[in-house]
Coordinates of C-alpha atoms in Angstrom, one line a residue:
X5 CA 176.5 41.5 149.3
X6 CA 173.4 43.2 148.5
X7 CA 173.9 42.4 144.9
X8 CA 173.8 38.8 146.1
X9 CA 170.3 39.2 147.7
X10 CA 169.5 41.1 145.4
X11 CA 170.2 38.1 142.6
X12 CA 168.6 35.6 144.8
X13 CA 165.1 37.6 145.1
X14 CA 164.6 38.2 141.6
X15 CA 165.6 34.0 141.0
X16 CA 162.9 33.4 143.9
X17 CA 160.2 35.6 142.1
X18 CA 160.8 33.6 139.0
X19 CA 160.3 30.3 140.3
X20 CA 156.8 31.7 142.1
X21 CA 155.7 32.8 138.5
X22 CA 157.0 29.6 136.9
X23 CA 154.8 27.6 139.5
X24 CA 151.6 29.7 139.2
X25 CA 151.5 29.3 135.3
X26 CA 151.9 25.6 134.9
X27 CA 148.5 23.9 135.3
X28 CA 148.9 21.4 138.0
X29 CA 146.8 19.5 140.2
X30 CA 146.4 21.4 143.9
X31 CA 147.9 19.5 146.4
X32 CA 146.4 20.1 150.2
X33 CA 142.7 21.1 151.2
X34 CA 140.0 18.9 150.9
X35 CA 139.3 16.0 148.4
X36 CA 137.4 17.5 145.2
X37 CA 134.5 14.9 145.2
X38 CA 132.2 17.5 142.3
X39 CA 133.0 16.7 138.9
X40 CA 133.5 19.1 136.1
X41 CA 130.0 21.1 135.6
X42 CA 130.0 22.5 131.9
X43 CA 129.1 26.3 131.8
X44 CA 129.2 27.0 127.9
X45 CA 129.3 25.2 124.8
X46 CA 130.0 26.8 121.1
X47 CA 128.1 25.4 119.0
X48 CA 124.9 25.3 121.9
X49 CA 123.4 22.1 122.2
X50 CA 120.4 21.4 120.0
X51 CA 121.7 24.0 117.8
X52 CA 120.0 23.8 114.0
X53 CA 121.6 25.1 110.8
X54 CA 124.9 24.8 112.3
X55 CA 128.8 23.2 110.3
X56 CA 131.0 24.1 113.1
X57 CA 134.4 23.8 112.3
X58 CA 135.4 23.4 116.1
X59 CA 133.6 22.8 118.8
X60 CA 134.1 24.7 122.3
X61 CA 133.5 23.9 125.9
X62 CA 134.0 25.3 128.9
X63 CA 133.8 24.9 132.4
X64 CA 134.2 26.0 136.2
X65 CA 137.2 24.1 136.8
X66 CA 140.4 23.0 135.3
X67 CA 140.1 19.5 133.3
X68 CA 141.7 17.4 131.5
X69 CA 141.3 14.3 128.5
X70 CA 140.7 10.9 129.1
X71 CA 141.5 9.1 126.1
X72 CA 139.2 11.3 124.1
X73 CA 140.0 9.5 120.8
X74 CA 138.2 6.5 122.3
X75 CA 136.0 7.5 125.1
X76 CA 134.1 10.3 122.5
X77 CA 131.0 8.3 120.8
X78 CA 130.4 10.3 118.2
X79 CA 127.1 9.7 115.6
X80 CA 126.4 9.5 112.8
X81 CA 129.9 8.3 111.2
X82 CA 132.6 11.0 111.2
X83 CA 136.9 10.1 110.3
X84 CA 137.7 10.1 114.1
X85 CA 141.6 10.2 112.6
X86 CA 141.1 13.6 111.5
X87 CA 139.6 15.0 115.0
X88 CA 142.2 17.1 117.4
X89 CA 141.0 16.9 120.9
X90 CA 142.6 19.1 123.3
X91 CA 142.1 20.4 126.8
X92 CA 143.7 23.8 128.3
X93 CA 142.5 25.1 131.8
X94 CA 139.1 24.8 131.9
X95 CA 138.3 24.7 128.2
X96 CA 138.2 20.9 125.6
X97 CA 138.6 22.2 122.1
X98 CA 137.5 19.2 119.6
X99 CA 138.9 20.8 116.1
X100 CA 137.1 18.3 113.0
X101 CA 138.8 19.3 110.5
X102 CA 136.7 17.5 107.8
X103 CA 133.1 18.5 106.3
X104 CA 130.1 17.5 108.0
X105 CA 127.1 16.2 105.9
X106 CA 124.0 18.1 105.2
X107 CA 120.9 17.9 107.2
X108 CA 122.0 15.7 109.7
X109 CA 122.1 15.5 113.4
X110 CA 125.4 15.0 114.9
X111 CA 125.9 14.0 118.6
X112 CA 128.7 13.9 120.6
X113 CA 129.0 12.0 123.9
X114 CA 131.8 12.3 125.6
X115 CA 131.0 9.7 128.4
X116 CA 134.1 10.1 131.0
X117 CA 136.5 11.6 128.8
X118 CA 136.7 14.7 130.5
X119 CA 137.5 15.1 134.3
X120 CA 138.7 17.7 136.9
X121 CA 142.0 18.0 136.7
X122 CA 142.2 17.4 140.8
X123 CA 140.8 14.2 141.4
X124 CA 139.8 12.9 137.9
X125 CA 136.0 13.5 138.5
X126 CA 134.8 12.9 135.2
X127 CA 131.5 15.1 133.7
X128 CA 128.4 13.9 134.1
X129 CA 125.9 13.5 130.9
X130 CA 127.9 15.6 128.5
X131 CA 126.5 15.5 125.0
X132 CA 126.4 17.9 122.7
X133 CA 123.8 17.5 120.1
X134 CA 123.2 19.8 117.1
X135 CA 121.6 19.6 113.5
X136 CA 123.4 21.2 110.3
X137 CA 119.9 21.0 108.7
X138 CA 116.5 22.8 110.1
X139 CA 115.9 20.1 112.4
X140 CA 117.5 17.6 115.1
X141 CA 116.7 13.5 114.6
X142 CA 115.3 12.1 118.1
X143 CA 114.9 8.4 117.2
X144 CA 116.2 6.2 119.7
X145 CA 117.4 2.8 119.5
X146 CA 118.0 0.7 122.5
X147 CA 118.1 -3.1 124.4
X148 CA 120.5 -5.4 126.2
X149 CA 123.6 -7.1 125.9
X150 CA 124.0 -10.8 127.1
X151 CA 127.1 -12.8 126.8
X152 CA 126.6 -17.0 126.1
X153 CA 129.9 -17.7 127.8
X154 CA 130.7 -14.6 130.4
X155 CA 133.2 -14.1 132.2
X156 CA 132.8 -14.5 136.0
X157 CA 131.8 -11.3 136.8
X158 CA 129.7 -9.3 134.1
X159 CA 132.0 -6.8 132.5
X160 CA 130.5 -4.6 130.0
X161 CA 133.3 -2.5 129.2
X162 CA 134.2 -1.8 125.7
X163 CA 130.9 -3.9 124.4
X164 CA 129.3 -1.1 121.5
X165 CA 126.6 -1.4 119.3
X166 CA 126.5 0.1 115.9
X167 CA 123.9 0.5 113.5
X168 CA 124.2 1.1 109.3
X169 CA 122.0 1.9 107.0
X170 CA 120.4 -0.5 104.9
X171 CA 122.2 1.0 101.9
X172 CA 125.7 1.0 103.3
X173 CA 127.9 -2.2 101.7
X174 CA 129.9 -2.0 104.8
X175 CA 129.1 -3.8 108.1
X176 CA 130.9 -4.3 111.6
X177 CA 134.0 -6.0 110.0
X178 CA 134.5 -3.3 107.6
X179 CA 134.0 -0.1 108.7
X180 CA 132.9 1.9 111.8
X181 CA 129.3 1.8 112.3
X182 CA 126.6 5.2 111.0
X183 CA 125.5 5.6 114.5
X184 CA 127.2 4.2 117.6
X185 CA 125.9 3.6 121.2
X186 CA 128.1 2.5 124.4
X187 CA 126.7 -0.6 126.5
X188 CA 126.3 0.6 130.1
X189 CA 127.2 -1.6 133.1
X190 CA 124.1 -3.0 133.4
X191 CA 124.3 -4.3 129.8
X192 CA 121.6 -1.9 128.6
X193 CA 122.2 0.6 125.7
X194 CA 120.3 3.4 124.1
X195 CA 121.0 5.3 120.7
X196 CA 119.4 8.5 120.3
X197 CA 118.8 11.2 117.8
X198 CA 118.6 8.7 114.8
X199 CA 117.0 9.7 111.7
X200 CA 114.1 7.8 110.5
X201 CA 115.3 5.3 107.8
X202 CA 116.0 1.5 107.7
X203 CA 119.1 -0.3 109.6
X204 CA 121.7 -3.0 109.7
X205 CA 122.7 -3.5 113.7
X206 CA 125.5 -5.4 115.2
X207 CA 126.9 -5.6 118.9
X208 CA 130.7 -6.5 119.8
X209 CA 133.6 -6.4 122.0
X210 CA 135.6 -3.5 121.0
X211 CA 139.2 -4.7 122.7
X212 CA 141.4 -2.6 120.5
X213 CA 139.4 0.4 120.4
X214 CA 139.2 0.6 116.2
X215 CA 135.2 0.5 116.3
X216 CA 134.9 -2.5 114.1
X217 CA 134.5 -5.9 115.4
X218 CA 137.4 -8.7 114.7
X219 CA 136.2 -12.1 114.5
X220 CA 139.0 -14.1 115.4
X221 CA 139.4 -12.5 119.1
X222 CA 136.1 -10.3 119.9
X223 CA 132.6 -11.6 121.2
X224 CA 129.7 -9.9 118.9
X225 CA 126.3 -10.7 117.4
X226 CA 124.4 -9.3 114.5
X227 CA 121.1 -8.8 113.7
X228 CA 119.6 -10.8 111.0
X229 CA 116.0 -8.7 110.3
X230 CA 116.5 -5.5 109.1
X231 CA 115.3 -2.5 111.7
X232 CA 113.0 -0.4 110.2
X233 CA 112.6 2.7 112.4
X234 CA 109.5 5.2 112.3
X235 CA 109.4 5.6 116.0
X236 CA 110.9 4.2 119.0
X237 CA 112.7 0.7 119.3
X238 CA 113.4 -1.0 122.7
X239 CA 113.9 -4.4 123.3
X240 CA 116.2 -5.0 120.8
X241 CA 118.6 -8.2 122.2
X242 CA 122.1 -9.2 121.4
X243 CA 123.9 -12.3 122.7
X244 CA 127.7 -12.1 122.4
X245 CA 130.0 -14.8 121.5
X246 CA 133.3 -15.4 119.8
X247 CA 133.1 -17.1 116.2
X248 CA 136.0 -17.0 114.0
X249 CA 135.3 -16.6 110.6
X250 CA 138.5 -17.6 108.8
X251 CA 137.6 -20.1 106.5
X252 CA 139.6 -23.8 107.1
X253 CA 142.0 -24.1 104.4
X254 CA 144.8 -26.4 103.6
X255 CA 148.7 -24.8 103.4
X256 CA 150.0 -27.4 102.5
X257 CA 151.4 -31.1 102.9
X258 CA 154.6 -33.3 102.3
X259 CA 156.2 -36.2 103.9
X260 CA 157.7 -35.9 107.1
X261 CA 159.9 -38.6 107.9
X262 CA 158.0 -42.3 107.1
X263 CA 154.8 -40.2 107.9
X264 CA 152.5 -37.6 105.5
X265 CA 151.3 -34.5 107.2
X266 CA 148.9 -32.0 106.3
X267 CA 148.9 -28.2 107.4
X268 CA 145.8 -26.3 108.1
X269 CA 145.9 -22.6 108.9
X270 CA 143.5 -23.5 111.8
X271 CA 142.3 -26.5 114.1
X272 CA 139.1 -28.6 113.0
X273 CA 136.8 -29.7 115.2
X274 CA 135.8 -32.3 113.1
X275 CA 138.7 -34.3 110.8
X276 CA 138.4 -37.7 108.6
X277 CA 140.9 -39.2 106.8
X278 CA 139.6 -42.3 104.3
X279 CA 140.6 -45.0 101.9
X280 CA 139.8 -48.3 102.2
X281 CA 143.0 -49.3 104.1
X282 CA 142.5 -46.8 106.9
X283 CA 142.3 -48.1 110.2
X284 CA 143.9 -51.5 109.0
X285 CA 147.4 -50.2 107.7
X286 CA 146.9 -46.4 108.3
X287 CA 146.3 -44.4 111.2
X288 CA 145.8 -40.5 111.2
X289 CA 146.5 -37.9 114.9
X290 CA 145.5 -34.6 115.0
X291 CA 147.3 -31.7 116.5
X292 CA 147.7 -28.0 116.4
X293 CA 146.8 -27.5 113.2
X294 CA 148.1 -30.6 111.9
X295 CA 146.8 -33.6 110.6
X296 CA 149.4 -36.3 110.4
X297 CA 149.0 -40.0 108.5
X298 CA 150.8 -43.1 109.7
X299 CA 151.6 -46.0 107.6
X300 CA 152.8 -49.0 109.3
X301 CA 155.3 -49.5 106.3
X302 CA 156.8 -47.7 104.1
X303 CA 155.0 -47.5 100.8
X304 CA 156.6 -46.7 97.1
X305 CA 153.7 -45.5 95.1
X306 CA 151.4 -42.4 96.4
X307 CA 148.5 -43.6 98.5
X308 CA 145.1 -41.2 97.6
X309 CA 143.0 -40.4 100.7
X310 CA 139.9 -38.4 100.7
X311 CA 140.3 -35.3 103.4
X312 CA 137.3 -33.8 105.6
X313 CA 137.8 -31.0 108.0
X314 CA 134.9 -29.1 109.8
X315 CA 136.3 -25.5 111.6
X316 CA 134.0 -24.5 114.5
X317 CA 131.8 -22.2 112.7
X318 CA 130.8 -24.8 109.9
X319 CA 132.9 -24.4 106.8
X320 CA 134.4 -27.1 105.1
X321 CA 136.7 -28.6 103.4
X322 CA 136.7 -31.4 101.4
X323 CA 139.8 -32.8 99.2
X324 CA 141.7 -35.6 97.9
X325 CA 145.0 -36.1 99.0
X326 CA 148.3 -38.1 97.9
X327 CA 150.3 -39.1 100.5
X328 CA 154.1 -40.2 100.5
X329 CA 155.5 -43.2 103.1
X330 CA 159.0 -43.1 101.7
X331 CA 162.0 -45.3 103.5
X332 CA 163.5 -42.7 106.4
X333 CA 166.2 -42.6 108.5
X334 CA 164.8 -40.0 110.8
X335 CA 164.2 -40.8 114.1
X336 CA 160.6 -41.0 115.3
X337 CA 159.2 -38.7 118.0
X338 CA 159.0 -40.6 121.5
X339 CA 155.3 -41.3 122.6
X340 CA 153.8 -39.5 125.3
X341 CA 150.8 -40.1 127.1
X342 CA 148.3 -38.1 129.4
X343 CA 146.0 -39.0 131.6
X344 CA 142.5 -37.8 133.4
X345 CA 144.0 -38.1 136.6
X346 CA 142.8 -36.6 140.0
X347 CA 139.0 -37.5 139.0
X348 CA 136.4 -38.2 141.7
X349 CA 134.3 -40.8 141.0
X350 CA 131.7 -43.1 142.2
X351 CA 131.3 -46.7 141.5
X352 CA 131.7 -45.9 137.6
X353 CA 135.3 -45.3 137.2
X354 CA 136.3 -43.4 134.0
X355 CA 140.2 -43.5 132.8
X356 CA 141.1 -41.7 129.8
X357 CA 144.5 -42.3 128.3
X358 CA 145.3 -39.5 125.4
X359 CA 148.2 -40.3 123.3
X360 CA 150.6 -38.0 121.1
X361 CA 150.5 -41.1 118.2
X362 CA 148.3 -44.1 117.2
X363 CA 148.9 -47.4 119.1
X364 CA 149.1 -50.6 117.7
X365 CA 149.1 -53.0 121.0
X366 CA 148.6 -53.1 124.6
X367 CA 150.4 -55.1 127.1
X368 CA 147.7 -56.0 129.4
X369 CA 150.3 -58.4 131.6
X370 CA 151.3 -54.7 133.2
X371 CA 147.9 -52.5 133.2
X372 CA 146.3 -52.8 136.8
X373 CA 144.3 -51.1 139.0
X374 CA 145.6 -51.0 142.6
X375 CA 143.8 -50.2 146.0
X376 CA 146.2 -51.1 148.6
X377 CA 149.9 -52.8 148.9
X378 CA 148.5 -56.2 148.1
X379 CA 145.2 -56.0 145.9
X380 CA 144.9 -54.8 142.1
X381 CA 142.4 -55.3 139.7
X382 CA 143.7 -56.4 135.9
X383 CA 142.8 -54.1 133.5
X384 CA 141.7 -56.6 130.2
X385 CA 140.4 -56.2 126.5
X386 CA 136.8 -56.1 127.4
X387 CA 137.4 -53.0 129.8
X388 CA 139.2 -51.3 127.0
X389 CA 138.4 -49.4 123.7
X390 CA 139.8 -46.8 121.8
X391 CA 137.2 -44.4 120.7
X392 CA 137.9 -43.9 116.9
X393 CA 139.3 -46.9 115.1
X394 CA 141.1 -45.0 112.9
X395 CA 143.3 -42.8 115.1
X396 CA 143.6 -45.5 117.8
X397 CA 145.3 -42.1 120.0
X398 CA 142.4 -42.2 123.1
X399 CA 142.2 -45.3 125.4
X400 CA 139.1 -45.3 127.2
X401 CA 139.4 -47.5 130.4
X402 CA 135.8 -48.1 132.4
X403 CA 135.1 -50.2 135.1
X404 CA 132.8 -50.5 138.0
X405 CA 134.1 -50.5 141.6
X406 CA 132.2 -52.3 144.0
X407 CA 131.3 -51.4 147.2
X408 CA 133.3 -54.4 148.8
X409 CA 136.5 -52.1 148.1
X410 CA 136.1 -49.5 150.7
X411 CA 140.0 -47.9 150.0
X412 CA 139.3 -43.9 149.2
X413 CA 142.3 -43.8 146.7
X414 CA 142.6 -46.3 143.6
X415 CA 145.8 -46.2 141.2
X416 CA 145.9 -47.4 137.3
X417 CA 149.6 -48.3 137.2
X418 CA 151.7 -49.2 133.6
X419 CA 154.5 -50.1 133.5
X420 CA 157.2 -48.9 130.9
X421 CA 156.4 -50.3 127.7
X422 CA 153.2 -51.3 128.1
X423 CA 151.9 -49.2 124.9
X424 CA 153.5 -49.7 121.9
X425 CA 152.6 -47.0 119.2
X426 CA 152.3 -47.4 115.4
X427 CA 156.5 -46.1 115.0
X428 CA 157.3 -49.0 117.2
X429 CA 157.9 -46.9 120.3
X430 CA 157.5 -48.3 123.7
X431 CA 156.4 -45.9 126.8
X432 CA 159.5 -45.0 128.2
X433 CA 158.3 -44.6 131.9
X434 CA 156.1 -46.3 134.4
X435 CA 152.3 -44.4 134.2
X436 CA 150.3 -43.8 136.9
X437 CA 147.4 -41.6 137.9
X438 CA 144.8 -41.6 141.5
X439 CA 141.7 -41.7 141.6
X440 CA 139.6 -41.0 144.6
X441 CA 136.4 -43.2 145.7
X442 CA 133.3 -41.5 146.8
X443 CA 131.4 -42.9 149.6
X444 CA 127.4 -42.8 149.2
X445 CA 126.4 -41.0 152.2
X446 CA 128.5 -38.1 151.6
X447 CA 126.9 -37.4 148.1
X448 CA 123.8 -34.9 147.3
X449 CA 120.4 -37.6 146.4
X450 CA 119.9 -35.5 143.3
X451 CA 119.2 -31.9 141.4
X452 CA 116.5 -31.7 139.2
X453 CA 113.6 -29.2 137.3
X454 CA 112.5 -28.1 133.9
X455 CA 114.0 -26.0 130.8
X456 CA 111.8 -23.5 129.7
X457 CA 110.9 -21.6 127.0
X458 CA 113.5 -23.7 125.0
X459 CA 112.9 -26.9 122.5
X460 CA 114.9 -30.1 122.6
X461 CA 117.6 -31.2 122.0
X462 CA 119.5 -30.0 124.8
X463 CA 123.3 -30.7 126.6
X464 CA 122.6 -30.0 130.1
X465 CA 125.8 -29.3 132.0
X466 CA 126.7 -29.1 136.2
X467 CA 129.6 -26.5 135.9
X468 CA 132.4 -26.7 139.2
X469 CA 133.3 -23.7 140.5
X470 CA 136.6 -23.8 138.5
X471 CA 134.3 -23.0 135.6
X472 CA 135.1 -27.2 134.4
X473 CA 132.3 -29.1 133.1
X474 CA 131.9 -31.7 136.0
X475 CA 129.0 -33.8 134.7
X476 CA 127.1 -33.0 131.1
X477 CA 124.1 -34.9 129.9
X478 CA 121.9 -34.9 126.7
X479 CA 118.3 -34.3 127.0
X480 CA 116.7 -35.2 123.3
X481 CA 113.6 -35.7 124.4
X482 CA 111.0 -33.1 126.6
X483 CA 112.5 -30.7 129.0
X484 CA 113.0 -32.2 132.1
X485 CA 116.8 -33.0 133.5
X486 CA 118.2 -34.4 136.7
X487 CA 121.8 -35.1 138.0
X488 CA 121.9 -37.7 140.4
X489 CA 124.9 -38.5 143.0
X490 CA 126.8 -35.3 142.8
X491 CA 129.3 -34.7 144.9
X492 CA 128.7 -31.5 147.5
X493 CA 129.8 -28.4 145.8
X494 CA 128.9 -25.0 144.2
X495 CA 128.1 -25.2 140.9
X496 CA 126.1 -23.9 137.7
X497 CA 123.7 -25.3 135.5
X498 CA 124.4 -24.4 131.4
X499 CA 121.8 -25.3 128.9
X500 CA 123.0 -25.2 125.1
X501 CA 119.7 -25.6 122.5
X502 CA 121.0 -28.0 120.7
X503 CA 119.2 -27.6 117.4
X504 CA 120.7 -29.5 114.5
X505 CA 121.4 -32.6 117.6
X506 CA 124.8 -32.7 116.8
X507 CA 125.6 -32.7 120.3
X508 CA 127.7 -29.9 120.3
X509 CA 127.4 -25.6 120.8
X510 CA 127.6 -24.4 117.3
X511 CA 128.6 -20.4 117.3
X512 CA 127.2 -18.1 114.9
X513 CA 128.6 -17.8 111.2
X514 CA 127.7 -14.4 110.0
X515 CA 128.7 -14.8 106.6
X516 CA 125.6 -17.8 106.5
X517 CA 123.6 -15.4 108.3
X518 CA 123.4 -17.9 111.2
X519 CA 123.1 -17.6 114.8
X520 CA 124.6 -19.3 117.6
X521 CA 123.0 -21.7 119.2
X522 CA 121.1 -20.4 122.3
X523 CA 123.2 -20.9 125.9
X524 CA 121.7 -19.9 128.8
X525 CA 122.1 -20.6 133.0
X526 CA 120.1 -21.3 136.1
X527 CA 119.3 -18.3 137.7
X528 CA 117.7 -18.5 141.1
X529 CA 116.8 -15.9 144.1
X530 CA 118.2 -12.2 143.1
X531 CA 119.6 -13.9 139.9
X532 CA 122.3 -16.0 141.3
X533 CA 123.7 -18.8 139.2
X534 CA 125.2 -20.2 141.7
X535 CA 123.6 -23.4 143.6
X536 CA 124.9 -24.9 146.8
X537 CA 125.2 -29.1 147.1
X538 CA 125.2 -30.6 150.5
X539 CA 125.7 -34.1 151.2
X540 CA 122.2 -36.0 151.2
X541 CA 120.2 -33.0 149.7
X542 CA 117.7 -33.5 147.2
X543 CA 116.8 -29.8 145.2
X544 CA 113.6 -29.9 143.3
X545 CA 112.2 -27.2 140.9
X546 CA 115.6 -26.2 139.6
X547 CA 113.8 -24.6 136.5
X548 CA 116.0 -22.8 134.1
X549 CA 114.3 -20.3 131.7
X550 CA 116.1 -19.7 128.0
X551 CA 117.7 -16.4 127.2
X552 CA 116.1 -13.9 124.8
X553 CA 117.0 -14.9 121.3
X554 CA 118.6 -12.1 119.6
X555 CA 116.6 -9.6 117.6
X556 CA 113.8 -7.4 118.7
X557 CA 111.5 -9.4 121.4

């Protein structure tokens, strides 16, 4: 029996020493609201003539490693791959296990990548800067971040901005930047300890963490004057937005079915298709990243067409094209159709009918307009047109509804095969879509001011608060705008600067050194975008001021 106990004390005192030595978070007492306070660092901080092979910290508490491979900014370039991070009670060892470069001023900021082990407190202002030459580089760099297209709530997280020197062939796409600076949540950022020198500087969305920027799924901006740095720069501005820079190509093409497509290893925003039988006996559709050619019969020979496609940030490509309409047996897709429906409107009623194919006759006898059991209005040629000739794929409908009809909801009605497309397919199903009359006095007069600090042209748009574009106008002349009827809402105002007036936002194409086209928003009191519409209100003095163009203001 004593044995026993004897057995079972000595387990007991094992298990007590087991728990003491693992490193644990406390559980009990109260919360731990100080964060990690360092006590000693090896090398010191502003150290000269130093090529540490590790670096040491220590502090009064146990901690632990955020994501350290990220979270660290270190400056000026060092192979991050190579670094060991690792945190034991309360020490971070960072082991670098490469060479450091002579005369230079490294700093590392570890942001909130180390915290208490307790609570996750993370370290405030932790940087560790030291020179392996005679003296330590305290040139700073800084500005603000803006996006053209943010998100609804500001979020600066993961934006960086890197700087190279004039002599390095690589640039944000290619390799990580010299020196590297973290965008704070205010959008601000500030580089320090920079040597003296001249400077390449980009600003990007660093999603996956690899400290380069990727064009087709990151916002960024560059810099196109170079940054020559004797002293202190501030003001610097970047304005982030996405622009893909994969070049439109073609894959390929080949006959598919009676029809010709072409592949293209991305969507154009703009697409021709011409010979001098186009829009007479062929008819060409777009879709993801397709273009397709109809021929309304099949045709022996191969039929030459001259291709243009325009990507979104302004390269093109230009070709000529033989296309095959061979005899097929394979059955043609069915036609679909979608339709603007659910729009508010008043008096001018807008229908848009989008269509999968071109169509090659309407049946007017059963397109109609109905506002109650027993009145309709016929829908006929003159209130009809398709808006490119040679894809005949969108139907515009417009009418005015007069005040005489006082029903709220209006419905276009088709029946089936009321379309007919260029395959000889009939709609299948009866179409229908509601739209809902506005009465006068429930509308807001008008909303109105001035751009400034911008040059026409502009696109002027009233944004819902679904983030939609409700109403958009163009402004090509002066700098005044006004909507007028708008039904009570919140909304936004956007501006685009449209430069070249081709009545579009063009993005930034830094292979052209371009820029994007400026965007920028009605701020009003405490630099809210957001403005409130009440039925029979009339808001003057709307002005909206132009963003900072990027570069150093």
């Amino acid at each position: 029996m004593k044995s026993i106990k004897a057995l079972l004390f000595l387990i007991f005192i094992q298990a007590v020493l087991v728990s003491c030595a693992k490193q644990s978070s406390p559980t009990g007492g109260p919360r731990d609201e100080d964060p990690p306070k360092l006590i000693e660092s090896n090398p010191k901080d502003q150290s000269l003539n130093t090529k540490p092979e590790q670096i040491k910290l220590t502090f009064d508490e146990f901690v632990a490693l955020e994501n350290a491979n990220k979270g660290v900014v270190i400056t000026p370039r060092i192979d991050k791959d190579k670094i060991e991070f690792t945190a034991l009670k309360n020490t971070v060892l960072v082991n670098l296990n490469q060479d450091l470069e002579d005369s230079t001023t490294y700093v590392f900021d570890f942001q909130k990548a180390v915290v208490d082990l307790s609570e996750k407190n993370p370290a405030e202002n932790l940087k560790i800067v030291f020179s392996t030459g005679t003296s330590i580089d305290s040139l700073n760099i800084s500005g603000n971040i803006n996006f053209y297209y943010p998100e609804n709530k500001e979020d600066y997280k993961n934006v960086l901005v890197g700087v190279y020197p004039l002599t390095d062939t690589t640039d944000v796409f290619t390799a990580q930047p010299y020196y590297l600076g973290q965008v704070d949540t205010l959008g601000n950022f500030n580089i320090s300890n920079v040597k003296n020198g001249s400077y390449k500087a980009y600003a990007w969305r660093d999603l996956n963490g690899n400290l380069k920027g990727e064009s087709k799924s990151e916002d960024y901006d560059f810099m196109l004057d170079t940054i020559f740095l004797e002293s202190d720069i501030s003001g610097i501005q970047f304005n982030l937005s996405k622009a893909d820079l994969t070049p439109i190509r073609i894959i390929r093409s080949a006959a598919t079915g009676k029809n010709f497509d072409i592949v293209l290893n991305r969507n154009p925003i703009e697409s021709s298709v011409k010979n001098q039988d186009v829009g007479k006996n062929y008819f060409f559709s777009t879709s993801d990243k397709r273009i397709r050619i109809y021929s309304k019969t099949a045709v022996k020979d191969s039929i030459a067409f001259n291709i243009s496609v325009l990507d979104s940030v302004g390269f093109k490509k230009d070709t000529l094209i033989w296309g095959k309409f061979p005899e097929s047996e394979r059955k043609p897709e069915k036609l679909e159709t979608s339709i603007n429906s659910g729009k508010n409107f008043y008096q001018n009623l807008e229908i848009e009918l989008k269509f999968n194919k071109p169509i090659q006759a309407v049946n007017f006898d059963s397109l109609y307009i109905q506002y109650d059991t027993a009145s309709i209005i016929k829908i006929n040629e003159k209130m009809v047109n398709f808006s490119d000739s040679s894809r005949m794929d969108l139907l515009k409908i417009n009418l005015i509804i007069p005040d005489s009809i006082t029903k709220e909801i209006l419905t276009l009605r088709a029946a089936d095969s009321t379309f007919i497309d260029i395959e000889g397919q009939y709609n299948d199903k009866k179409i229908e879509a509601n739209y809902r009359k506005l009465k006068r006095e429930n509308l807001a007069d008008e909303i109105k001011g001035q751009i400034l600090n911008a040059r026409p042209p502009f696109i002027v748009q009233l944004i819902d608060n679904k983030d939609e574009v409700l109403r958009e106008i163009y402004v090509d002349k002066g700098n005044h705008y006004s909507f007028k009827l708008v039904e009570p809402g919140t909304f936004k105002i956007r501006v685009i600067e449209d430069l070249n007036g081709n009545k579009r936002w063009d993005p930034s194409n830094f292979i052209q050194k371009r820029h994007a086209e400026r965007v920028f928003y009605f701020k009003g009191e405490e630099e809210k975008s957001e403005i409130i519409l009440r039925g029979g209100w009339t808001l003057e003095d709307q002005d909206i001021n132009a963003s900072r163009k990027t570069g150093k203001n």
